[in-house]
XYZ file of C-alpha atoms in Angstrom:
132
model
C 104.751 85.655 147.503
C 101.325 87.208 147.733
C 98.002 85.563 148.548
C 94.653 87.123 147.789
C 91.061 86.051 147.420
C 88.015 85.668 149.613
C 87.166 83.653 152.688
C 83.558 83.702 153.868
C 82.538 87.370 154.013
C 86.162 88.563 154.289
C 89.074 88.951 151.922
C 92.524 87.348 151.970
C 95.503 89.694 151.853
C 98.711 87.894 152.931
C 102.388 87.930 151.960
C 105.735 86.221 152.485
C 109.327 87.163 151.624
C 112.209 84.690 151.985
C 115.914 84.652 151.126
C 118.840 82.331 151.789
C 122.151 84.107 151.234
C 125.669 82.874 151.862
C 129.259 83.662 151.020
C 132.115 81.175 150.788
C 135.757 82.147 151.260
C 137.084 79.735 148.617
C 140.732 80.828 148.857
C 140.909 80.194 152.624
C 141.701 76.792 154.157
C 138.536 74.698 154.733
C 136.583 77.215 152.621
C 134.603 78.812 155.477
C 131.067 79.784 154.582
C 128.846 82.319 156.321
C 125.154 82.509 155.652
C 121.917 84.223 156.603
C 118.461 82.834 155.910
C 115.572 85.247 156.401
C 111.853 84.678 156.163
C 108.993 87.078 156.855
C 105.336 85.985 156.627
C 102.312 88.083 157.491
C 99.984 87.481 160.412
C 96.425 88.560 161.143
C 96.142 92.132 162.431
C 92.637 92.046 163.914
C 90.954 88.756 164.908
C 87.559 90.486 165.111
C 87.772 91.510 161.439
C 86.623 88.854 158.903
C 89.564 89.721 156.600
C 92.532 87.334 156.795
C 96.156 88.486 156.722
C 97.853 85.266 157.933
C 100.019 83.791 155.186
C 99.135 80.145 154.486
C 102.271 78.227 153.495
C 100.177 75.408 151.971
C 102.869 72.694 151.524
C 105.658 73.709 153.899
C 108.507 71.306 154.640
C 109.441 70.400 158.199
C 112.907 71.949 157.983
C 111.594 75.508 158.382
C 112.212 75.610 162.150
C 115.356 73.488 162.145
C 115.572 69.983 163.509
C 112.853 70.675 166.093
C 110.226 70.736 163.309
C 107.773 72.640 165.487
C 107.005 76.016 163.900
C 105.736 76.819 160.435
C 106.191 80.116 158.589
C 102.627 81.429 159.069
C 102.776 84.744 161.025
C 106.515 84.454 161.510
C 109.787 86.299 161.250
C 112.844 84.041 161.032
C 116.508 85.016 161.057
C 118.992 82.170 160.827
C 122.720 82.927 160.650
C 125.023 79.986 159.911
C 128.679 78.981 159.606
C 130.202 76.118 157.650
C 133.561 74.457 156.992
C 134.448 72.203 154.063
C 137.122 69.748 155.176
C 136.868 67.367 152.206
C 134.409 65.950 149.670
C 133.225 63.560 152.370
C 133.331 65.788 155.455
C 131.725 69.173 156.080
C 130.681 70.862 159.291
C 127.915 73.429 159.617
C 126.094 75.155 162.448
C 123.163 77.526 162.455
C 121.078 79.429 164.975
C 117.385 80.097 164.478
C 115.657 83.183 165.873
C 111.860 83.415 165.583
C 109.267 86.124 166.280
C 105.599 86.581 165.469
C 104.977 89.081 162.666
C 101.730 90.144 164.345
C 101.183 89.892 168.102
C 97.434 89.754 167.335
C 97.876 86.327 165.748
C 99.018 82.972 167.142
C 101.862 80.521 166.529
C 101.328 77.883 163.856
C 102.740 74.412 163.236
C 104.236 73.037 160.024
C 100.876 72.101 158.425
C 99.311 75.448 159.451
C 97.591 74.219 162.612
C 97.268 76.731 165.448
C 99.654 75.781 168.270
C 99.244 78.799 170.568
C 96.432 81.354 170.108
C 97.201 85.073 170.018
C 96.585 85.554 173.746
C 98.956 82.691 174.626
C 96.215 80.541 176.155
C 95.464 77.143 174.670
C 91.940 76.629 173.381
C 91.721 73.548 175.593
C 92.742 75.394 178.770
C 89.915 76.254 181.145
C 90.142 78.912 183.820
C 90.587 77.490 187.291
C 87.812 78.403 189.680
C 89.079 79.017 193.239
């Protein structure tokens, strides 16, 4: 996906690539399945520059960061390997592990709706420096 346009005096130049791949061993008992979900979304490179590179996911679902539903895909790299077993039509078992990084260390961490959770420097906007 590619986003472009203008924002104020700057331009928008953002991208995202995602894939969900899996393989099932159908001839093996319980049909084990291995999978790998990957997702890469751009982040802003220079906060002083009016140009925006942070991908805006617009209508992202809450399942992006697993059951925790904390992180959205803006400025993110996600790798999620998984395993599954198919015992019957009514019973399957699956497990996955999510690994997350920021695509750009000059950008923050974002929530599901695109809200800034942690700014690029790791200090909350509401935090004030303590004066000794």
